[in-house]
Short mmCIF file of C-alpha atoms in Angstrom, two decimals:
data_model
loop_
_atom_site.label_atom_id
_atom_site.label_comp_id
_atom_site.label_asym_id
_atom_site.label_seq_id
_atom_site.Cartn_x
_atom_site.Cartn_y
_atom_site.Cartn_z
CA UNK X 1 84.66 82.08 116.82
CA UNK X 2 82.41 84.37 114.83
CA UNK X 3 84.01 86.00 111.78
CA UNK X 4 82.11 88.61 109.77
CA UNK X 5 83.18 89.44 106.22
CA UNK X 6 81.64 92.83 105.50
CA UNK X 7 80.51 92.71 101.88
CA UNK X 8 78.81 95.72 100.33
CA UNK X 9 77.20 96.50 97.00
CA UNK X 10 79.93 96.71 94.35
CA UNK X 11 82.18 94.36 96.33
CA UNK X 12 85.42 92.91 95.00
CA UNK X 13 84.91 89.15 94.66
CA UNK X 14 88.53 88.27 95.44
CA UNK X 15 88.47 90.17 98.72
CA UNK X 16 85.34 88.60 100.16
CA UNK X 17 85.29 85.14 98.62
CA UNK X 18 88.98 84.16 98.76
CA UNK X 19 89.08 85.04 102.46
CA UNK X 20 85.77 83.26 102.99
CA UNK X 21 87.08 80.09 101.35
CA UNK X 22 90.42 80.02 103.17
CA UNK X 23 88.87 80.79 106.56
CA UNK X 24 86.40 77.96 106.10
CA UNK X 25 89.27 75.46 105.84
CA UNK X 26 89.29 75.58 109.64
CA UNK X 27 86.98 72.80 110.71
CA UNK X 28 85.69 73.43 114.20
CA UNK X 29 82.22 73.38 115.71
CA UNK X 30 82.62 76.92 117.07
CA UNK X 31 84.15 78.37 113.87
CA UNK X 32 81.59 80.44 111.96
CA UNK X 33 82.45 82.57 108.91
CA UNK X 34 79.58 84.73 107.66
CA UNK X 35 79.12 87.06 104.71
CA UNK X 36 77.68 90.13 106.40
CA UNK X 37 75.87 92.76 104.33
CA UNK X 38 73.41 95.66 104.59
CA UNK X 39 70.91 93.87 102.31
CA UNK X 40 69.80 90.25 101.79
CA UNK X 41 71.73 90.19 98.50
CA UNK X 42 74.63 92.24 97.16
CA UNK X 43 76.06 92.42 93.65
CA UNK X 44 79.79 92.61 93.00
CA UNK X 45 81.67 95.09 90.82
CA UNK X 46 81.60 92.45 88.05
CA UNK X 47 77.92 91.49 88.36
CA UNK X 48 78.04 88.49 90.71
CA UNK X 49 75.07 88.50 93.10
CA UNK X 50 75.39 86.62 96.39
CA UNK X 51 73.18 86.18 99.44
CA UNK X 52 74.24 87.48 102.81
CA UNK X 53 74.36 85.15 105.79
CA UNK X 54 73.94 87.94 108.32
CA UNK X 55 72.88 91.61 108.57
CA UNK X 56 75.37 94.33 109.46
CA UNK X 57 74.63 94.11 113.19
CA UNK X 58 76.35 90.72 113.24
CA UNK X 59 79.71 92.43 112.76
CA UNK X 60 79.36 94.29 116.06
CA UNK X 61 79.27 91.03 118.03
CA UNK X 62 81.78 89.05 115.95
CA UNK X 63 85.20 88.05 117.26
CA UNK X 64 86.78 89.21 114.01
CA UNK X 65 85.67 91.44 111.14
CA UNK X 66 87.05 91.67 107.61
CA UNK X 67 86.10 94.85 105.82
CA UNK X 68 86.24 94.05 102.13
CA UNK X 69 86.72 96.52 99.32
CA UNK X 70 84.71 97.42 96.26
CA UNK X 71 83.88 100.03 93.67
CA UNK X 72 81.50 101.94 95.96
CA UNK X 73 83.56 102.18 99.16
CA UNK X 74 83.80 105.96 99.21
CA UNK X 75 80.02 106.24 98.85
CA UNK X 76 79.61 103.71 101.67
CA UNK X 77 81.91 105.74 103.94
CA UNK X 78 79.84 108.85 103.20
CA UNK X 79 76.57 107.07 104.05
CA UNK X 80 75.95 107.98 107.67
CA UNK X 81 73.05 105.54 107.99
CA UNK X 82 75.45 102.70 107.18
CA UNK X 83 78.32 103.99 109.28
CA UNK X 84 76.09 104.53 112.29
CA UNK X 85 75.18 100.83 112.25
CA UNK X 86 78.69 99.90 113.39
CA UNK X 87 80.07 99.73 116.92
CA UNK X 88 83.28 97.87 116.08
CA UNK X 89 85.73 97.69 118.97
CA UNK X 90 89.42 96.88 118.40
CA UNK X 91 89.77 96.30 122.15
CA UNK X 92 87.49 93.27 121.84
CA UNK X 93 87.68 92.31 118.16
CA UNK X 94 90.22 91.62 115.46
CA UNK X 95 89.57 94.00 112.59
CA UNK X 96 91.08 93.49 109.14
CA UNK X 97 90.64 95.55 105.99
CA UNK X 98 91.27 94.76 102.36
CA UNK X 99 92.23 97.49 99.87
CA UNK X 100 89.60 100.29 99.90
CA UNK X 101 88.04 98.79 103.02
CA UNK X 102 90.76 100.69 104.90
CA UNK X 103 88.77 103.90 104.30
CA UNK X 104 86.20 102.74 106.85
CA UNK X 105 88.79 102.76 109.66
CA UNK X 106 89.16 106.54 110.03
CA UNK X 107 85.43 106.96 109.36
CA UNK X 108 84.74 104.68 112.34
CA UNK X 109 87.48 106.19 114.51
CA UNK X 110 89.36 102.90 114.72
CA UNK X 111 92.94 103.73 113.69
CA UNK X 112 95.47 104.84 116.29
CA UNK X 113 97.93 106.63 113.96
CA UNK X 114 99.22 103.26 112.75
CA UNK X 115 100.38 102.96 109.13
CA UNK X 116 98.22 100.97 106.73
CA UNK X 117 98.37 98.93 103.55
CA UNK X 118 96.00 99.37 100.65
CA UNK X 119 95.85 98.98 96.89
CA UNK X 120 97.31 101.52 94.48
CA UNK X 121 93.90 102.88 93.44
CA UNK X 122 92.89 103.61 97.03
CA UNK X 123 96.29 104.96 98.07
CA UNK X 124 95.64 108.65 97.26
CA UNK X 125 92.21 108.57 98.93
CA UNK X 126 93.74 106.98 102.02
CA UNK X 127 96.42 109.65 102.14
CA UNK X 128 93.75 112.34 101.75
CA UNK X 129 92.06 110.79 104.80
CA UNK X 130 95.28 111.32 106.74
CA UNK X 131 96.53 107.74 106.63
CA UNK X 132 100.20 106.79 106.25
CA UNK X 133 100.34 104.15 103.51
CA UNK X 134 103.08 101.52 103.41
CA UNK X 135 104.46 100.03 100.20
CA UNK X 136 103.86 96.43 101.28
CA UNK X 137 101.02 93.89 101.12
CA UNK X 138 100.21 93.49 104.82
CA UNK X 139 100.60 95.26 108.13
CA UNK X 140 99.04 94.81 111.55
CA UNK X 141 99.12 96.91 114.67
CA UNK X 142 97.78 95.09 117.71
CA UNK X 143 94.26 93.98 116.73
CA UNK X 144 93.94 95.89 113.43
CA UNK X 145 95.35 94.52 110.17
CA UNK X 146 95.33 96.00 106.68
CA UNK X 147 96.18 94.46 103.31
CA UNK X 148 96.78 95.90 99.86
CA UNK X 149 96.10 94.12 96.58
CA UNK X 150 93.33 91.61 95.89
CA UNK X 151 95.44 88.50 96.42
CA UNK X 152 96.72 89.85 99.72
CA UNK X 153 93.49 88.40 101.12
CA UNK X 154 95.51 85.23 101.72
CA UNK X 155 97.60 87.17 104.24
CA UNK X 156 94.53 88.46 106.07
CA UNK X 157 93.19 84.91 106.27
CA UNK X 158 96.53 83.56 107.49
CA UNK X 159 96.76 86.24 110.18
CA UNK X 160 93.20 85.73 111.38
CA UNK X 161 93.47 81.95 111.56
CA UNK X 162 96.82 82.15 113.38
CA UNK X 163 95.39 84.64 115.88
CA UNK X 164 92.01 82.96 116.44
CA UNK X 165 93.00 79.29 116.11
CA UNK X 166 96.71 78.50 115.77
CA UNK X 167 99.70 78.91 113.47
CA UNK X 168 99.38 75.23 112.61
CA UNK X 169 95.76 75.72 111.55
CA UNK X 170 96.85 78.64 109.37
CA UNK X 171 99.55 76.50 107.75
CA UNK X 172 97.03 73.76 107.02
CA UNK X 173 94.51 76.16 105.50
CA UNK X 174 97.04 77.78 103.17
CA UNK X 175 98.54 74.41 102.25
CA UNK X 176 95.08 73.20 101.21
CA UNK X 177 94.43 76.09 98.80
CA UNK X 178 97.99 76.61 97.49
CA UNK X 179 98.89 75.53 93.95
CA UNK X 180 100.27 72.02 93.52
CA UNK X 181 104.05 72.12 93.37
CA UNK X 182 104.09 75.43 95.27
CA UNK X 183 102.42 74.44 98.51
CA UNK X 184 105.41 74.67 100.85
CA UNK X 185 106.61 77.89 99.21
CA UNK X 186 103.15 79.44 99.54
CA UNK X 187 102.81 78.43 103.19
CA UNK X 188 106.28 79.78 103.98
CA UNK X 189 105.62 83.05 102.16
CA UNK X 190 102.31 83.65 103.93
CA UNK X 191 103.81 82.93 107.31
CA UNK X 192 106.85 85.10 106.64
CA UNK X 193 104.53 88.03 105.87
CA UNK X 194 102.27 87.72 108.94
CA UNK X 195 104.52 86.24 111.64
CA UNK X 196 106.07 89.59 112.64
CA UNK X 197 102.53 90.72 113.58
CA UNK X 198 101.36 87.73 115.60
CA UNK X 199 102.54 88.88 119.04
#
């Protein structure tokens, strides 16, 4: 399975790197999680510079794509040279967005009038884009999932692992990263949030 985590200049570290870490708890020869960016390096909203594993074109062939958020998302959506690089297809891919990453969905023509989740900062921009925003951390409609709030990245990771690998693999991944003394509670909470959307 190829998983692309779209990570742009000004990215939110929690969105890209928490999901990256949890997803990499799945140990399988065909499981590949890649930071995917428009440049060889990108710098986060707080000054952390990381190297990309793959260029943007990788996302178009991936089995799943996470669209992370950041401080420059609205500028990214307005950049036609960037937007034209994508041919994401929810009929063939799982697509998940974190916070302001949801703004790319209408720009790419991906949403099918489904409600979305996003963070409080992005909420008015999402509504201006015609999206119906839910007051909850996670929602999925068929192959498209959205999450709101930085730490909701754990729900995106749980959903993706359960869909691409198994529910048991998702449990194991969350159990590994959960705080000591709260492991079972964390696993149960994550599953309770995503299980209604696994069919």
